[in-house]
CSV table of N, CA, C and O in Angstrom, one decimal:
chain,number,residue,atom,x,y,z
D,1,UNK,N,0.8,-1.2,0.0
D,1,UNK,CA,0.0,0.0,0.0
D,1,UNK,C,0.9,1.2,0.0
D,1,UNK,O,1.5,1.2,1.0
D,2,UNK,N,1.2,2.4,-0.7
D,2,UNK,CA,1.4,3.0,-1.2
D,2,UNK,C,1.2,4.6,-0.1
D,2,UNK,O,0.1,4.8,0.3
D,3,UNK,N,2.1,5.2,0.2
D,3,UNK,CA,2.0,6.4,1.6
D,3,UNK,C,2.1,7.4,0.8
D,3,UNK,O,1.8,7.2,-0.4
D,4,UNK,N,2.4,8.9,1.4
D,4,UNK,CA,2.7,9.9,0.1
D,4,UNK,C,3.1,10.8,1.5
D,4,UNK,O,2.4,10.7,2.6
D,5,UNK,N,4.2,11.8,1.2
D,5,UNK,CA,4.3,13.2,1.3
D,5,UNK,C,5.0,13.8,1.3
D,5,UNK,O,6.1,13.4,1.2
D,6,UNK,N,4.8,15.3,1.6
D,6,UNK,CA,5.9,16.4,0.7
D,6,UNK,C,6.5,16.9,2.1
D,6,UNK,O,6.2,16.9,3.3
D,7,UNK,N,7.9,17.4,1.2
D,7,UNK,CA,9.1,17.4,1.8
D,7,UNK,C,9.6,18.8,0.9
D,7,UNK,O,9.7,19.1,-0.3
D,8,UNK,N,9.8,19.5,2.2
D,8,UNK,CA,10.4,21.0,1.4
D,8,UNK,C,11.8,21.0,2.0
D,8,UNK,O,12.3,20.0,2.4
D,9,UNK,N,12.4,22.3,2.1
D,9,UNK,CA,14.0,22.4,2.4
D,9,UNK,C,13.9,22.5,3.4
D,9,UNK,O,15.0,22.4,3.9
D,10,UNK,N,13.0,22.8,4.5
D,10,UNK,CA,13.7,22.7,6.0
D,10,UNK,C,12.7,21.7,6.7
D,10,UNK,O,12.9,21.3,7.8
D,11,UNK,N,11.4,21.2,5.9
D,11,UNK,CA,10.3,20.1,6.6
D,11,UNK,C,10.4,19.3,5.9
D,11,UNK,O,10.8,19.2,4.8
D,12,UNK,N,9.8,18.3,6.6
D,12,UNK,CA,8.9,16.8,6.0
D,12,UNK,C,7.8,16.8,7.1
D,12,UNK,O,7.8,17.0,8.3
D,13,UNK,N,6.7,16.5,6.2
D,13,UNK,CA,5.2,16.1,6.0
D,13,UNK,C,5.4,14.7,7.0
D,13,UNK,O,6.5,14.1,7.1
D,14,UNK,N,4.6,14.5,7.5
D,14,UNK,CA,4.0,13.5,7.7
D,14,UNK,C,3.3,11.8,6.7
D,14,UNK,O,2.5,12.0,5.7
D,15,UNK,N,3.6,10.9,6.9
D,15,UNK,CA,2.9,9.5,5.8
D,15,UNK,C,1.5,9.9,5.4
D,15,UNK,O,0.8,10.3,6.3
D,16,UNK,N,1.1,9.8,4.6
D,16,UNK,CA,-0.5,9.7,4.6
D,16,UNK,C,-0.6,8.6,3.6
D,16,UNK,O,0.4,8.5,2.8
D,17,UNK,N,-1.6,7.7,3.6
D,17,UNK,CA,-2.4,6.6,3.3
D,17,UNK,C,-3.1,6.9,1.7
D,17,UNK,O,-3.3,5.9,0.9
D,18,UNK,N,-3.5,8.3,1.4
D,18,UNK,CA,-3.7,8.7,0.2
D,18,UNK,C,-3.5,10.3,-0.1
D,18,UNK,O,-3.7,11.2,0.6
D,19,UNK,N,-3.0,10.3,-1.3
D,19,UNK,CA,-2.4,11.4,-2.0
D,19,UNK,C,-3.2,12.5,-1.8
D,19,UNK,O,-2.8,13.6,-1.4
D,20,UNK,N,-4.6,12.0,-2.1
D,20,UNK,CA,-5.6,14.2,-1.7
D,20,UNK,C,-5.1,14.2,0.2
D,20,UNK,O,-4.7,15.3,0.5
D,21,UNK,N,-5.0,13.4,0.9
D,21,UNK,CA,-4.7,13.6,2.7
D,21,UNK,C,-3.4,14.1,2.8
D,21,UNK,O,-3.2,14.8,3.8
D,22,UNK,N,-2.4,14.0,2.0
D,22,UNK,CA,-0.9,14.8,2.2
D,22,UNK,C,-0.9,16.2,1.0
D,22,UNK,O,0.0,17.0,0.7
D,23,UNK,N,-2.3,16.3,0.2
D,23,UNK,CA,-2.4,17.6,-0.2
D,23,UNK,C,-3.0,18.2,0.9
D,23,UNK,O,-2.2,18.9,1.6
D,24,UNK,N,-4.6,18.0,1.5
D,24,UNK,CA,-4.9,18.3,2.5
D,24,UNK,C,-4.3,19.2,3.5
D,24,UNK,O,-4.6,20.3,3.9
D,25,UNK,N,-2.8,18.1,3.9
D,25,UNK,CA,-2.2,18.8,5.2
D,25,UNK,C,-0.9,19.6,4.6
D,25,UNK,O,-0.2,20.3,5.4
D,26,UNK,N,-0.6,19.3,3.3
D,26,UNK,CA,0.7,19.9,3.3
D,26,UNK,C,0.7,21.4,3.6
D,26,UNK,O,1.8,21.9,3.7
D,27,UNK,N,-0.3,22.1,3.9
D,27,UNK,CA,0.1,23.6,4.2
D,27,UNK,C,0.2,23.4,5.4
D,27,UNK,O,0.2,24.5,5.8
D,28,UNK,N,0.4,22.6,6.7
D,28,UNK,CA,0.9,22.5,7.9
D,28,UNK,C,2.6,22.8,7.7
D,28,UNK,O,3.1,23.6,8.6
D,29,UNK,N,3.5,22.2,6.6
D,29,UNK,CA,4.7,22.7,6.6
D,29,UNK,C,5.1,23.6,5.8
D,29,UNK,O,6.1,24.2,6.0
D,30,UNK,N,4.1,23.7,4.8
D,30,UNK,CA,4.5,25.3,4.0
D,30,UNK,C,4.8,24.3,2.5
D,30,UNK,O,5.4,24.7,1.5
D,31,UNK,N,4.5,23.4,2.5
D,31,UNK,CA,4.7,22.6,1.1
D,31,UNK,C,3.6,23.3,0.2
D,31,UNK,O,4.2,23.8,-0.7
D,32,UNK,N,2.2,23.6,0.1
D,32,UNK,CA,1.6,24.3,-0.7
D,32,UNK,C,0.2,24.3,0.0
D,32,UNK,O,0.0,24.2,1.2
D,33,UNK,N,-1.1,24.3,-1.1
D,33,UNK,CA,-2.7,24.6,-0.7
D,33,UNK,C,-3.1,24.4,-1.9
D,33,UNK,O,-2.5,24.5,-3.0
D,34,UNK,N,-4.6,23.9,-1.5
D,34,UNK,CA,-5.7,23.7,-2.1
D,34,UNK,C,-6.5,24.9,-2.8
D,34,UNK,O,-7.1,25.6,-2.0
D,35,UNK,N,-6.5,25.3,-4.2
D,35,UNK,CA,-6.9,26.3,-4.5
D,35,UNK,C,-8.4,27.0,-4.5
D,35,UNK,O,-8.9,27.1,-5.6
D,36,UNK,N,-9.0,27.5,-3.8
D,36,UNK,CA,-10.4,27.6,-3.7
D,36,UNK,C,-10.9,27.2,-4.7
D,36,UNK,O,-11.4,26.1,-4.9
D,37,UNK,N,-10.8,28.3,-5.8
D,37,UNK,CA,-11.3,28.2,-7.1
D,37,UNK,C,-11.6,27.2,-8.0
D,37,UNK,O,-12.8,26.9,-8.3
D,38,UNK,N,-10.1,26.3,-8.5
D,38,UNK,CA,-10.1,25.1,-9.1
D,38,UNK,C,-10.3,24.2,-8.6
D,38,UNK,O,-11.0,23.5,-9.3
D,39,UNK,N,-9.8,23.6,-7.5
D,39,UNK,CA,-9.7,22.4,-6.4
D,39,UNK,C,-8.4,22.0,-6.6
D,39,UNK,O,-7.8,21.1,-5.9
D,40,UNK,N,-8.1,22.5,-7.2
D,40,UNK,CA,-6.6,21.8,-7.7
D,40,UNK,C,-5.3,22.2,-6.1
D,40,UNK,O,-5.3,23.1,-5.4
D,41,UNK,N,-4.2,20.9,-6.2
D,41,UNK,CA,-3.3,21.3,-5.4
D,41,UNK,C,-2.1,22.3,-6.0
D,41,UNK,O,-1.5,22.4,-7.1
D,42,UNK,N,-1.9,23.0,-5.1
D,42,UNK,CA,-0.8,24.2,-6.1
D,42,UNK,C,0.4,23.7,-5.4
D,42,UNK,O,0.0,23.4,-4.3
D,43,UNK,N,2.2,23.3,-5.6
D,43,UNK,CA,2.7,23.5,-4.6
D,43,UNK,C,3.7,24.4,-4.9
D,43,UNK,O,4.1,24.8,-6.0
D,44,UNK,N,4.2,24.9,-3.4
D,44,UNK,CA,5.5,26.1,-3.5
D,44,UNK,C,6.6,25.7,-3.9
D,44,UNK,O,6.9,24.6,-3.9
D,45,UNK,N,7.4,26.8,-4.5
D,45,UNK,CA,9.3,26.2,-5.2
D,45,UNK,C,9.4,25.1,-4.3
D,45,UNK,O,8.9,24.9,-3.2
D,46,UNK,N,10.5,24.1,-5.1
D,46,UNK,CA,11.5,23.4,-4.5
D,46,UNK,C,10.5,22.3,-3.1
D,46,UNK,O,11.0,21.8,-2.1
D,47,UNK,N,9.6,22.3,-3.3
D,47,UNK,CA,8.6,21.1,-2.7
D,47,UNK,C,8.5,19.8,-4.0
D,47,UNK,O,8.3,19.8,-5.2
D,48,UNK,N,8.8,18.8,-2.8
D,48,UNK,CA,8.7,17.7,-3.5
D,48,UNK,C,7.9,16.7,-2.8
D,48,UNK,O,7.8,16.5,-1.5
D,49,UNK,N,7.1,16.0,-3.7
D,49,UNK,CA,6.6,15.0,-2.7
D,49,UNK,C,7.2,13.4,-3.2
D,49,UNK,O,8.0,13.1,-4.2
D,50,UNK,N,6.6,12.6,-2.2
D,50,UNK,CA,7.7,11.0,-1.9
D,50,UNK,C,6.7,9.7,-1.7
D,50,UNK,O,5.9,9.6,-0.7
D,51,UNK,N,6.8,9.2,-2.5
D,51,UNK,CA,5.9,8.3,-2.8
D,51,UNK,C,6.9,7.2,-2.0
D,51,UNK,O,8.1,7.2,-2.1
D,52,UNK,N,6.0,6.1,-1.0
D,52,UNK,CA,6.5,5.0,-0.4
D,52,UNK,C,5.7,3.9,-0.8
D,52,UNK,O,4.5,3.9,-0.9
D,53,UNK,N,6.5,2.7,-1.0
D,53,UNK,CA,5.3,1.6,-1.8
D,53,UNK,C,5.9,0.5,-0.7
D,53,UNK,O,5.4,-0.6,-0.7
């Protein structure tokens, strides 16, 4: 089963279980946000996210 999350230059995110739950929380470390408008995830420079299988 498959974890996910983003990792910027001075954070790491927490595992999540599915990919919209570490979009969800990634604005807890400053990795990015959910755009009102579109729904879409936006993220900030140099954010990456880490897929674990």
């Amino acid at each position: 089963m498959p974890r996910f999350r983003f990792v910027t230059p001075h954070r790491t995110g927490k595992w999540y279980p599915k990919l919209n739950l570490a979009q969800r929380f990634a604005h807890t470390i400053g990795a990015g946000f959910m755009c009102p408008r579109s729904g879409d995830f936006v993220t900030y420079p140099k954010t990456r996210l880490e897929r674990e299988d």
